[in-house]
Amino acid sequence: MTRTPTPSRLNGSTRVLHVITGLDVGGAEVNLHRLLATLDPTRFEAAVVSLTTAGVMAEKISTLGIPVHALRLRECGASLKRLQPLFQAVSAWRPQLIQGWMYDGNVGAWILSGLMRGRLPVVWNVRHSLHRLEEEKTRTRWVIKAGALISRHPKKIIYNSCVSAKQHERLGYHQRRTVVIPNGFHTGRFTPSDERRRQVRHRLGISEDAFVVGMVARYHPIKDHDNFLEAAKRIRATRSEVVFLLAGRGVTLENAAFEKGTEVRALGKSVRLLGEINNVPSLMAALDVLVSASTGEGFPNVVGEAMAVGLPCVVTDVGDSAMLVGDYGFVVNPRDTDALAAAVEKVIDMGRGARVKMGLQARNRIVNNFSLERSGERYAELCQGIL
């Protein structure tokens, strides 16, 4: 269900119009929903415009009492006749700030601001890390470059990682507009649970005494599953009690790369490929350590979620991973299999008591610095500062 923005009925609240590329399930879309659910509705009134589909997230946003309008521009194309009702509704609602999300949404927010009476302040939100521009789709490359050309116009450009900010600044995005607001984590959903640990292990046929190493990442070369599996082989050679759980889209034996990898490394039943899962907090509760072996990252959500569950993490030194882990995990160079295996073995050798202590310290770091509430406060402070 989608609804057109309606005039404000809240006195004294700041009206923010969010313009996003689409509302299918994805990192940016989920973070928009989390932000809208976190902000105090008596201080901030919101409406959302999707340039393309309504998607699953439109329903979730609508249940918050926030109007959503899907333009379906890729299906129907843009015309003044089609867009006129939206302009009329938005003008009647009288937003005070327009917030763009993702590349198309950012450009769309800038265009919409220019079409309205008295150009409204615009804030962009970039949710992507650019490791190699040539690896992006042709159309995406053009939109990124167009964004660089007009990046002096928004009041601020929000990035969710310092690495992403530097990458875009090198492409011409206006440096003096940069603001970094890290993602926030749902510390009530991602929480330690001995009960979930027992349930998941029982369901997967894993004993309570086994040491379980987890990697939660879709199958993609940048996630470097090969390095993880090679490190697993080295660990397994001397520690037969270790089990490796891998979850994520494409992480199944139907993927020929994984079938070959497990055979070559002779890991056998010590490796479980779970594919895409719905209940990540429960899976994480069954782990003893989470590994991120990526060769490139921005702000790694999976690491923050694991820390919130109370897990020590072993991460490669890419993106904001080392900053996020702080002193409560282990950081190694990417593609360094020996170092990755050695770091996991250090966590094993710590013993359960020390691991639990480090995990709780990691959780406290997330609660104190990277909670949804803290992220929402940073957005609120930014909006109020602009207005």
mmCIF file of C-alpha atoms in Angstrom:
data_model
loop_
_atom_site.group_PDB
_atom_site.id
_atom_site.type_symbol
_atom_site.label_atom_id
_atom_site.label_comp_id
_atom_site.label_asym_id
_atom_site.label_seq_id
_atom_site.Cartn_x
_atom_site.Cartn_y
_atom_site.Cartn_z
ATOM 1 C CA MET A 1 0.000 0.000 0.000
ATOM 2 C CA THR A 2 1.258 3.462 -0.838
ATOM 3 C CA ARG A 3 -0.117 6.787 0.244
ATOM 4 C CA THR A 4 0.437 10.305 -0.962
ATOM 5 C CA PRO A 5 1.918 12.790 1.543
ATOM 6 C CA THR A 6 -0.777 14.679 3.428
ATOM 7 C CA PRO A 7 -0.590 18.069 5.130
ATOM 8 C CA SER A 8 1.081 18.161 8.557
ATOM 9 C CA ARG A 9 -1.065 17.942 11.680
ATOM 10 C CA LEU A 10 1.823 18.153 14.134
ATOM 11 C CA ASN A 11 2.657 21.526 15.610
ATOM 12 C CA GLY A 12 6.305 22.415 16.058
ATOM 13 C CA SER A 13 7.706 19.329 14.305
ATOM 14 C CA THR A 14 10.282 19.442 11.520
ATOM 15 C CA ARG A 15 8.907 18.054 8.259
ATOM 16 C CA VAL A 16 11.453 16.011 6.307
ATOM 17 C CA LEU A 17 10.750 14.549 2.873
ATOM 18 C CA HIS A 18 12.849 11.458 2.142
ATOM 19 C CA VAL A 19 13.527 10.646 -1.524
ATOM 20 C CA ILE A 20 14.947 7.170 -2.156
ATOM 21 C CA THR A 21 15.722 5.175 -5.289
ATOM 22 C CA GLY A 22 13.425 2.268 -4.362
ATOM 23 C CA LEU A 23 11.894 0.442 -1.420
ATOM 24 C CA ASP A 24 12.785 -3.182 -2.019
ATOM 25 C CA VAL A 25 14.760 -4.894 0.740
ATOM 26 C CA GLY A 26 18.328 -3.577 0.891
ATOM 27 C CA GLY A 27 20.770 -1.911 3.246
ATOM 28 C CA ALA A 28 19.739 1.679 2.523
ATOM 29 C CA GLU A 29 16.044 0.863 2.559
ATOM 30 C CA VAL A 30 16.299 -0.993 5.875
ATOM 31 C CA ASN A 31 18.307 1.847 7.405
ATOM 32 C CA LEU A 32 15.714 4.389 6.283
ATOM 33 C CA HIS A 33 13.006 2.342 7.999
ATOM 34 C CA ARG A 34 15.111 2.025 11.162
ATOM 35 C CA LEU A 35 15.769 5.758 11.244
ATOM 36 C CA LEU A 36 12.087 6.631 10.789
ATOM 37 C CA ALA A 37 11.144 4.181 13.541
ATOM 38 C CA THR A 38 13.746 5.679 15.881
ATOM 39 C CA LEU A 39 13.154 9.422 15.469
ATOM 40 C CA ASP A 40 10.692 11.099 17.822
ATOM 41 C CA PRO A 41 7.530 11.732 15.727
ATOM 42 C CA THR A 42 6.685 14.792 17.834
ATOM 43 C CA ARG A 43 9.969 16.372 16.703
ATOM 44 C CA PHE A 44 10.210 15.027 13.151
ATOM 45 C CA GLU A 45 7.373 14.387 10.748
ATOM 46 C CA ALA A 46 8.308 12.379 7.664
ATOM 47 C CA ALA A 47 7.048 11.473 4.226
ATOM 48 C CA VAL A 48 8.768 9.180 1.728
ATOM 49 C CA VAL A 49 8.984 9.245 -2.066
ATOM 50 C CA SER A 50 10.313 6.188 -3.897
ATOM 51 C CA LEU A 51 11.460 6.925 -7.441
ATOM 52 C CA THR A 52 10.762 3.337 -8.492
ATOM 53 C CA THR A 53 8.878 0.577 -6.661
ATOM 54 C CA ALA A 54 6.897 0.508 -3.462
ATOM 55 C CA GLY A 55 8.410 -2.828 -2.445
ATOM 56 C CA VAL A 56 8.413 -4.619 0.890
ATOM 57 C CA MET A 57 9.846 -1.705 2.841
ATOM 58 C CA ALA A 58 7.005 0.611 1.765
ATOM 59 C CA GLU A 59 4.576 -1.515 3.781
ATOM 60 C CA LYS A 60 6.815 -1.416 6.837
ATOM 61 C CA ILE A 61 7.240 2.355 6.604
ATOM 62 C CA SER A 62 3.484 2.834 6.150
ATOM 63 C CA THR A 63 2.807 0.909 9.363
ATOM 64 C CA LEU A 64 4.720 3.665 11.182
ATOM 65 C CA GLY A 65 2.015 6.086 10.030
ATOM 66 C CA ILE A 66 4.337 7.656 7.465
ATOM 67 C CA PRO A 67 2.947 8.360 3.975
ATOM 68 C CA VAL A 68 4.755 6.716 1.060
ATOM 69 C CA HIS A 69 4.456 7.510 -2.649
ATOM 70 C CA ALA A 70 6.027 5.287 -5.349
ATOM 71 C CA LEU A 71 6.618 6.992 -8.712
ATOM 72 C CA ARG A 72 7.578 3.829 -10.683
ATOM 73 C CA LEU A 73 9.664 5.947 -13.044
ATOM 74 C CA ARG A 74 11.491 2.977 -14.589
ATOM 75 C CA GLU A 75 8.169 1.383 -15.517
ATOM 76 C CA CYS A 76 6.147 4.394 -16.605
ATOM 77 C CA GLY A 77 8.729 7.071 -17.356
ATOM 78 C CA ALA A 78 8.608 10.651 -16.123
ATOM 79 C CA SER A 79 6.109 13.238 -17.333
ATOM 80 C CA LEU A 80 4.820 16.478 -15.862
ATOM 81 C CA LYS A 81 1.265 15.139 -16.004
ATOM 82 C CA ARG A 82 2.161 12.074 -13.934
ATOM 83 C CA LEU A 83 4.274 14.012 -11.467
ATOM 84 C CA GLN A 84 1.913 16.957 -10.972
ATOM 85 C CA PRO A 85 -0.181 15.278 -8.209
ATOM 86 C CA LEU A 86 3.009 14.541 -6.279
ATOM 87 C CA PHE A 87 4.223 18.149 -6.535
ATOM 88 C CA GLN A 88 0.843 19.399 -5.378
ATOM 89 C CA ALA A 89 0.721 17.035 -2.407
ATOM 90 C CA VAL A 90 4.309 17.763 -1.372
ATOM 91 C CA SER A 91 3.766 21.516 -1.681
ATOM 92 C CA ALA A 92 0.657 21.269 0.490
ATOM 93 C CA TRP A 93 2.588 19.235 3.061
ATOM 94 C CA ARG A 94 5.256 21.989 3.134
ATOM 95 C CA PRO A 95 8.492 20.069 3.861
ATOM 96 C CA GLN A 96 11.309 22.015 5.441
ATOM 97 C CA LEU A 97 14.117 19.690 4.378
ATOM 98 C CA ILE A 98 14.578 17.109 1.615
ATOM 99 C CA GLN A 99 16.716 14.068 2.386
ATOM 100 C CA GLY A 100 18.046 11.997 -0.523
ATOM 101 C CA TRP A 101 18.992 8.324 -0.201
ATOM 102 C CA MET A 102 21.279 6.479 -2.657
ATOM 103 C CA TYR A 103 22.603 7.920 -5.903
ATOM 104 C CA ASP A 104 19.322 8.288 -7.843
ATOM 105 C CA GLY A 105 17.488 9.437 -4.744
ATOM 106 C CA ASN A 106 20.109 12.103 -4.082
ATOM 107 C CA VAL A 107 19.865 13.497 -7.605
ATOM 108 C CA GLY A 108 16.071 13.225 -7.421
ATOM 109 C CA ALA A 109 16.003 15.155 -4.136
ATOM 110 C CA TRP A 110 18.072 17.947 -5.699
ATOM 111 C CA ILE A 111 15.757 18.139 -8.736
ATOM 112 C CA LEU A 112 12.618 18.113 -6.581
ATOM 113 C CA SER A 113 13.995 20.903 -4.430
ATOM 114 C CA GLY A 114 14.611 23.040 -7.523
ATOM 115 C CA LEU A 115 11.067 22.509 -8.775
ATOM 116 C CA MET A 116 9.468 23.678 -5.544
ATOM 117 C CA ARG A 117 8.866 27.286 -4.567
ATOM 118 C CA GLY A 118 11.889 28.611 -2.709
ATOM 119 C CA ARG A 119 14.583 25.977 -3.120
ATOM 120 C CA LEU A 120 14.562 23.829 0.012
ATOM 121 C CA PRO A 121 17.727 22.682 1.773
ATOM 122 C CA VAL A 122 18.802 19.222 0.629
ATOM 123 C CA VAL A 123 20.858 16.580 2.412
ATOM 124 C CA TRP A 124 22.291 13.589 0.567
ATOM 125 C CA ASN A 125 22.858 10.140 1.974
ATOM 126 C CA VAL A 126 25.440 7.965 0.196
ATOM 127 C CA ARG A 127 25.175 4.306 1.224
ATOM 128 C CA HIS A 128 27.766 2.735 -1.050
ATOM 129 C CA SER A 129 31.491 2.013 -1.020
ATOM 130 C CA LEU A 130 33.320 2.549 -4.308
ATOM 131 C CA HIS A 131 36.309 0.259 -4.554
ATOM 132 C CA ARG A 132 36.533 0.395 -8.365
ATOM 133 C CA LEU A 133 34.250 2.696 -10.338
ATOM 134 C CA GLU A 134 34.662 0.591 -13.482
ATOM 135 C CA GLU A 135 33.075 -2.365 -11.678
ATOM 136 C CA GLU A 136 29.792 -0.475 -11.373
ATOM 137 C CA LYS A 137 27.065 -0.739 -13.995
ATOM 138 C CA THR A 138 27.308 1.811 -16.802
ATOM 139 C CA ARG A 139 24.188 3.695 -15.739
ATOM 140 C CA THR A 140 25.313 3.742 -12.107
ATOM 141 C CA ARG A 141 28.682 5.194 -13.146
ATOM 142 C CA TRP A 142 26.933 8.045 -14.952
ATOM 143 C CA VAL A 143 24.696 8.823 -11.962
ATOM 144 C CA ILE A 144 27.727 8.777 -9.632
ATOM 145 C CA LYS A 145 29.576 11.195 -11.907
ATOM 146 C CA ALA A 146 26.509 13.425 -12.200
ATOM 147 C CA GLY A 147 26.322 13.490 -8.420
ATOM 148 C CA ALA A 148 29.922 14.665 -8.220
ATOM 149 C CA LEU A 149 29.164 17.564 -10.573
ATOM 150 C CA ILE A 150 26.272 18.885 -8.461
ATOM 151 C CA SER A 151 27.614 17.878 -5.038
ATOM 152 C CA ARG A 152 28.223 21.490 -3.974
ATOM 153 C CA HIS A 153 24.444 22.086 -3.864
ATOM 154 C CA PRO A 154 23.342 19.882 -0.942
ATOM 155 C CA LYS A 155 23.927 21.318 2.503
ATOM 156 C CA LYS A 156 25.528 18.085 3.682
ATOM 157 C CA ILE A 157 26.477 14.700 2.244
ATOM 158 C CA ILE A 158 26.091 11.891 4.775
ATOM 159 C CA TYR A 159 28.235 8.779 4.441
ATOM 160 C CA ASN A 160 27.992 5.726 6.667
ATOM 161 C CA SER A 161 31.761 5.151 6.635
ATOM 162 C CA CYS A 162 34.938 7.221 6.519
ATOM 163 C CA VAL A 163 36.258 5.039 3.694
ATOM 164 C CA SER A 164 33.187 5.712 1.547
ATOM 165 C CA ALA A 165 33.562 9.467 2.153
ATOM 166 C CA LYS A 166 37.190 9.456 0.995
ATOM 167 C CA GLN A 167 36.365 7.329 -2.055
ATOM 168 C CA HIS A 168 33.667 9.748 -3.201
ATOM 169 C CA GLU A 169 35.735 12.830 -2.448
ATOM 170 C CA ARG A 170 38.428 11.471 -4.775
ATOM 171 C CA LEU A 171 35.765 11.314 -7.504
ATOM 172 C CA GLY A 172 34.883 14.966 -6.986
ATOM 173 C CA TYR A 173 32.198 14.888 -4.300
ATOM 174 C CA HIS A 174 32.411 18.128 -2.342
ATOM 175 C CA GLN A 175 34.706 17.560 0.627
ATOM 176 C CA ARG A 176 33.350 20.398 2.758
ATOM 177 C CA ARG A 177 29.870 18.860 2.628
ATOM 178 C CA THR A 178 31.022 15.563 4.180
ATOM 179 C CA VAL A 179 29.441 14.195 7.360
ATOM 180 C CA VAL A 180 29.973 10.617 8.559
ATOM 181 C CA ILE A 181 27.143 9.001 10.529
ATOM 182 C CA PRO A 182 27.792 5.291 11.118
ATOM 183 C CA ASN A 183 24.949 2.797 10.901
ATOM 184 C CA GLY A 184 23.043 2.070 14.076
ATOM 185 C CA PHE A 185 22.310 -1.417 15.366
ATOM 186 C CA HIS A 186 19.191 -2.851 16.988
ATOM 187 C CA THR A 187 20.722 -3.826 20.315
ATOM 188 C CA GLY A 188 17.410 -5.251 21.521
ATOM 189 C CA ARG A 189 17.145 -7.687 18.621
ATOM 190 C CA PHE A 190 20.844 -8.499 18.411
ATOM 191 C CA THR A 191 21.585 -9.638 21.942
ATOM 192 C CA PRO A 192 23.345 -12.561 23.647
ATOM 193 C CA SER A 193 21.121 -15.586 24.260
ATOM 194 C CA ASP A 194 22.162 -18.922 25.735
ATOM 195 C CA GLU A 195 18.751 -20.323 24.854
ATOM 196 C CA ARG A 196 19.078 -19.457 21.162
ATOM 197 C CA ARG A 197 22.630 -20.822 21.230
ATOM 198 C CA ARG A 198 21.367 -24.207 22.460
ATOM 199 C CA GLN A 199 18.412 -24.287 20.066
ATOM 200 C CA VAL A 200 20.404 -23.502 16.924
ATOM 201 C CA ARG A 201 23.197 -25.905 17.797
ATOM 202 C CA HIS A 202 20.697 -28.675 18.495
ATOM 203 C CA ARG A 203 18.922 -28.037 15.184
ATOM 204 C CA LEU A 204 22.213 -28.124 13.268
ATOM 205 C CA GLY A 205 23.526 -31.162 15.133
ATOM 206 C CA ILE A 206 26.439 -29.275 16.719
ATOM 207 C CA SER A 207 27.549 -30.188 20.227
ATOM 208 C CA GLU A 208 27.756 -27.683 23.058
ATOM 209 C CA ASP A 209 31.491 -28.320 23.337
ATOM 210 C CA ALA A 210 32.292 -27.565 19.694
ATOM 211 C CA PHE A 211 34.000 -24.279 18.855
ATOM 212 C CA VAL A 212 31.974 -22.623 16.088
ATOM 213 C CA VAL A 213 33.453 -20.090 13.663
ATOM 214 C CA GLY A 214 30.958 -18.132 11.581
ATOM 215 C CA MET A 215 31.050 -16.079 8.399
ATOM 216 C CA VAL A 216 27.843 -14.290 7.337
ATOM 217 C CA ALA A 217 28.240 -12.765 3.867
ATOM 218 C CA ARG A 218 26.714 -13.140 0.436
ATOM 219 C CA TYR A 219 28.813 -14.920 -2.149
ATOM 220 C CA HIS A 220 30.913 -12.277 -3.874
ATOM 221 C CA PRO A 221 34.649 -12.133 -4.667
ATOM 222 C CA ILE A 222 35.080 -9.111 -2.393
ATOM 223 C CA LYS A 223 33.964 -11.197 0.608
ATOM 224 C CA ASP A 224 36.880 -13.619 -0.053
ATOM 225 C CA HIS A 225 35.301 -16.904 0.968
ATOM 226 C CA ASP A 226 38.312 -18.664 -0.548
ATOM 227 C CA ASN A 227 40.630 -17.112 2.022
ATOM 228 C CA PHE A 228 38.232 -18.051 4.826
ATOM 229 C CA LEU A 229 38.078 -21.678 3.655
ATOM 230 C CA GLU A 230 41.838 -21.899 3.306
ATOM 231 C CA ALA A 231 42.237 -20.559 6.853
ATOM 232 C CA ALA A 232 39.602 -23.065 7.987
ATOM 233 C CA LYS A 233 41.640 -25.894 6.486
ATOM 234 C CA ARG A 234 44.718 -24.816 8.456
ATOM 235 C CA ILE A 235 42.766 -24.495 11.693
ATOM 236 C CA ARG A 236 41.040 -27.830 11.210
ATOM 237 C CA ALA A 237 44.384 -29.606 10.652
ATOM 238 C CA THR A 238 45.220 -29.323 14.362
ATOM 239 C CA ARG A 239 41.815 -28.643 15.963
ATOM 240 C CA SER A 240 39.300 -31.292 15.047
ATOM 241 C CA GLU A 241 36.593 -29.885 17.320
ATOM 242 C CA VAL A 242 36.110 -26.713 15.271
ATOM 243 C CA VAL A 243 32.994 -26.265 13.100
ATOM 244 C CA PHE A 244 32.624 -23.585 10.406
ATOM 245 C CA LEU A 245 29.212 -22.110 9.609
ATOM 246 C CA LEU A 246 28.835 -19.998 6.453
ATOM 247 C CA ALA A 247 25.596 -18.190 5.638
ATOM 248 C CA GLY A 248 24.553 -15.743 2.951
ATOM 249 C CA ARG A 249 23.002 -15.479 -0.475
ATOM 250 C CA GLY A 250 24.688 -17.936 -2.851
ATOM 251 C CA VAL A 251 26.539 -19.743 -0.065
ATOM 252 C CA THR A 252 25.299 -23.248 -0.920
ATOM 253 C CA LEU A 253 26.660 -26.407 -2.519
ATOM 254 C CA GLU A 254 24.657 -25.514 -5.624
ATOM 255 C CA ASN A 255 27.315 -22.844 -6.108
ATOM 256 C CA ALA A 256 30.098 -24.671 -7.967
ATOM 257 C CA ALA A 257 32.745 -22.474 -6.346
ATOM 258 C CA PHE A 258 31.800 -23.769 -2.900
ATOM 259 C CA GLU A 259 31.536 -27.379 -3.980
ATOM 260 C CA LYS A 260 35.053 -27.225 -5.374
ATOM 261 C CA GLY A 261 36.352 -25.307 -2.364
ATOM 262 C CA THR A 262 35.141 -27.774 0.236
ATOM 263 C CA GLU A 263 36.434 -30.739 -1.758
ATOM 264 C CA VAL A 264 39.863 -29.259 -2.428
ATOM 265 C CA ARG A 265 40.365 -28.247 1.175
ATOM 266 C CA ALA A 266 39.049 -31.584 2.472
ATOM 267 C CA LEU A 267 36.953 -29.871 5.129
ATOM 268 C CA GLY A 268 34.093 -32.327 4.825
ATOM 269 C CA LYS A 269 31.317 -32.081 7.398
ATOM 270 C CA SER A 270 33.178 -29.546 9.516
ATOM 271 C CA VAL A 271 31.842 -26.895 7.108
ATOM 272 C CA ARG A 272 28.106 -26.116 6.904
ATOM 273 C CA LEU A 273 26.838 -23.955 4.048
ATOM 274 C CA LEU A 274 23.480 -22.535 5.126
ATOM 275 C CA GLY A 275 22.618 -20.189 2.269
ATOM 276 C CA GLU A 276 20.496 -17.107 2.894
ATOM 277 C CA ILE A 277 18.886 -17.120 6.333
ATOM 278 C CA ASN A 278 16.072 -15.113 7.868
ATOM 279 C CA ASN A 279 17.085 -15.122 11.533
ATOM 280 C CA VAL A 280 20.630 -13.780 11.700
ATOM 281 C CA PRO A 281 20.562 -12.986 15.469
ATOM 282 C CA SER A 282 19.768 -16.618 16.299
ATOM 283 C CA LEU A 283 22.549 -17.946 14.087
ATOM 284 C CA MET A 284 25.037 -15.525 15.601
ATOM 285 C CA ALA A 285 24.047 -16.614 19.097
ATOM 286 C CA ALA A 286 25.293 -20.115 18.203
ATOM 287 C CA LEU A 287 28.781 -18.877 17.243
ATOM 288 C CA ASP A 288 31.933 -18.429 19.306
ATOM 289 C CA VAL A 289 33.591 -15.975 16.918
ATOM 290 C CA LEU A 290 32.582 -14.158 13.734
ATOM 291 C CA VAL A 291 35.050 -13.690 10.879
ATOM 292 C CA SER A 292 34.941 -11.027 8.173
ATOM 293 C CA ALA A 293 37.542 -11.922 5.523
ATOM 294 C CA SER A 294 36.607 -9.194 3.032
ATOM 295 C CA THR A 295 39.085 -7.501 0.725
ATOM 296 C CA GLY A 296 36.925 -4.383 0.698
ATOM 297 C CA GLU A 297 34.207 -2.939 2.940
ATOM 298 C CA GLY A 298 32.556 0.307 3.868
ATOM 299 C CA PHE A 299 30.866 0.027 7.229
ATOM 300 C CA PRO A 300 30.368 -3.727 7.862
ATOM 301 C CA ASN A 301 26.931 -4.222 9.409
ATOM 302 C CA VAL A 302 27.518 -7.909 10.074
ATOM 303 C CA VAL A 303 30.460 -7.097 12.362
ATOM 304 C CA GLY A 304 28.440 -4.617 14.413
ATOM 305 C CA GLU A 305 25.564 -7.104 14.662
ATOM 306 C CA ALA A 306 27.917 -9.847 15.861
ATOM 307 C CA MET A 307 29.418 -7.521 18.467
ATOM 308 C CA ALA A 308 25.914 -6.649 19.680
ATOM 309 C CA VAL A 309 25.260 -10.379 20.124
ATOM 310 C CA GLY A 310 28.358 -10.513 22.305
ATOM 311 C CA LEU A 311 30.855 -12.105 19.920
ATOM 312 C CA PRO A 312 34.567 -11.410 19.513
ATOM 313 C CA CYS A 313 35.286 -10.725 15.840
ATOM 314 C CA VAL A 314 38.251 -11.381 13.584
ATOM 315 C CA VAL A 315 38.216 -8.868 10.719
ATOM 316 C CA THR A 316 40.419 -7.799 7.854
ATOM 317 C CA ASP A 317 41.733 -4.252 7.924
ATOM 318 C CA VAL A 318 39.423 -2.832 5.266
ATOM 319 C CA GLY A 319 36.878 -0.053 5.386
ATOM 320 C CA ASP A 320 35.803 0.873 8.907
ATOM 321 C CA SER A 321 36.153 -2.695 10.248
ATOM 322 C CA ALA A 322 39.142 -1.998 12.534
ATOM 323 C CA MET A 323 37.511 1.188 13.862
ATOM 324 C CA LEU A 324 34.301 -0.678 14.636
ATOM 325 C CA VAL A 325 36.025 -3.572 16.441
ATOM 326 C CA GLY A 326 38.303 -1.302 18.460
ATOM 327 C CA ASP A 327 40.122 -3.199 21.209
ATOM 328 C CA TYR A 328 37.547 -5.971 21.413
ATOM 329 C CA GLY A 329 38.560 -8.229 18.534
ATOM 330 C CA PHE A 330 41.420 -9.029 16.173
ATOM 331 C CA VAL A 331 42.421 -7.256 12.953
ATOM 332 C CA VAL A 332 44.526 -8.846 10.182
ATOM 333 C CA ASN A 333 45.573 -7.837 6.681
ATOM 334 C CA PRO A 334 43.285 -8.891 3.826
ATOM 335 C CA ARG A 335 44.249 -12.060 1.920
ATOM 336 C CA ASP A 336 46.672 -13.069 4.695
ATOM 337 C CA THR A 337 45.527 -16.623 5.315
ATOM 338 C CA ASP A 338 48.147 -17.393 7.963
ATOM 339 C CA ALA A 339 47.239 -14.318 10.002
ATOM 340 C CA LEU A 340 43.521 -15.041 9.677
ATOM 341 C CA ALA A 341 43.951 -18.609 10.904
ATOM 342 C CA ALA A 342 46.267 -17.506 13.733
ATOM 343 C CA ALA A 343 43.787 -14.865 14.926
ATOM 344 C CA VAL A 344 40.951 -17.400 15.093
ATOM 345 C CA GLU A 345 43.242 -19.762 17.007
ATOM 346 C CA LYS A 346 43.968 -16.973 19.499
ATOM 347 C CA VAL A 347 40.240 -16.679 20.165
ATOM 348 C CA ILE A 348 40.020 -20.454 20.625
ATOM 349 C CA ASP A 349 42.937 -20.452 23.067
ATOM 350 C CA MET A 350 41.425 -17.642 25.155
ATOM 351 C CA GLY A 351 38.983 -20.051 26.721
ATOM 352 C CA ARG A 352 35.245 -19.541 27.081
ATOM 353 C CA GLY A 353 35.430 -17.194 30.062
ATOM 354 C CA ALA A 354 37.762 -14.730 28.386
ATOM 355 C CA ARG A 355 35.771 -14.940 25.125
ATOM 356 C CA VAL A 356 32.533 -14.123 26.919
ATOM 357 C CA LYS A 357 34.201 -11.165 28.651
ATOM 358 C CA MET A 358 35.562 -9.793 25.352
ATOM 359 C CA GLY A 359 32.167 -10.349 23.722
ATOM 360 C CA LEU A 360 30.369 -8.364 26.418
ATOM 361 C CA GLN A 361 32.899 -5.546 26.047
ATOM 362 C CA ALA A 362 32.238 -5.588 22.303
ATOM 363 C CA ARG A 363 28.502 -5.385 22.936
ATOM 364 C CA ASN A 364 28.959 -2.436 25.301
ATOM 365 C CA ARG A 365 30.932 -0.657 22.582
ATOM 366 C CA ILE A 366 28.000 -1.035 20.181
ATOM 367 C CA VAL A 367 25.403 -0.029 22.786
ATOM 368 C CA ASN A 368 27.342 3.085 23.782
ATOM 369 C CA ASN A 369 28.464 4.245 20.344
ATOM 370 C CA PHE A 370 26.541 2.569 17.521
ATOM 371 C CA SER A 371 22.986 1.968 18.703
ATOM 372 C CA LEU A 372 19.969 2.923 16.593
ATOM 373 C CA GLU A 373 19.182 5.602 19.159
ATOM 374 C CA ARG A 374 22.653 7.151 18.871
ATOM 375 C CA SER A 375 22.435 7.122 15.079
ATOM 376 C CA GLY A 376 19.021 8.782 15.248
ATOM 377 C CA GLU A 377 20.384 11.472 17.563
ATOM 378 C CA ARG A 378 23.125 12.281 15.048
ATOM 379 C CA TYR A 379 20.569 12.648 12.243
ATOM 380 C CA ALA A 380 18.377 14.834 14.445
ATOM 381 C CA GLU A 381 21.306 17.083 15.397
ATOM 382 C CA LEU A 382 22.300 17.434 11.736
ATOM 383 C CA CYS A 383 18.787 18.380 10.588
ATOM 384 C CA GLN A 384 18.327 20.888 13.382
ATOM 385 C CA GLY A 385 21.733 22.384 12.690
ATOM 386 C CA ILE A 386 20.854 22.939 9.028
ATOM 387 C CA LEU A 387 17.480 24.501 9.790
#
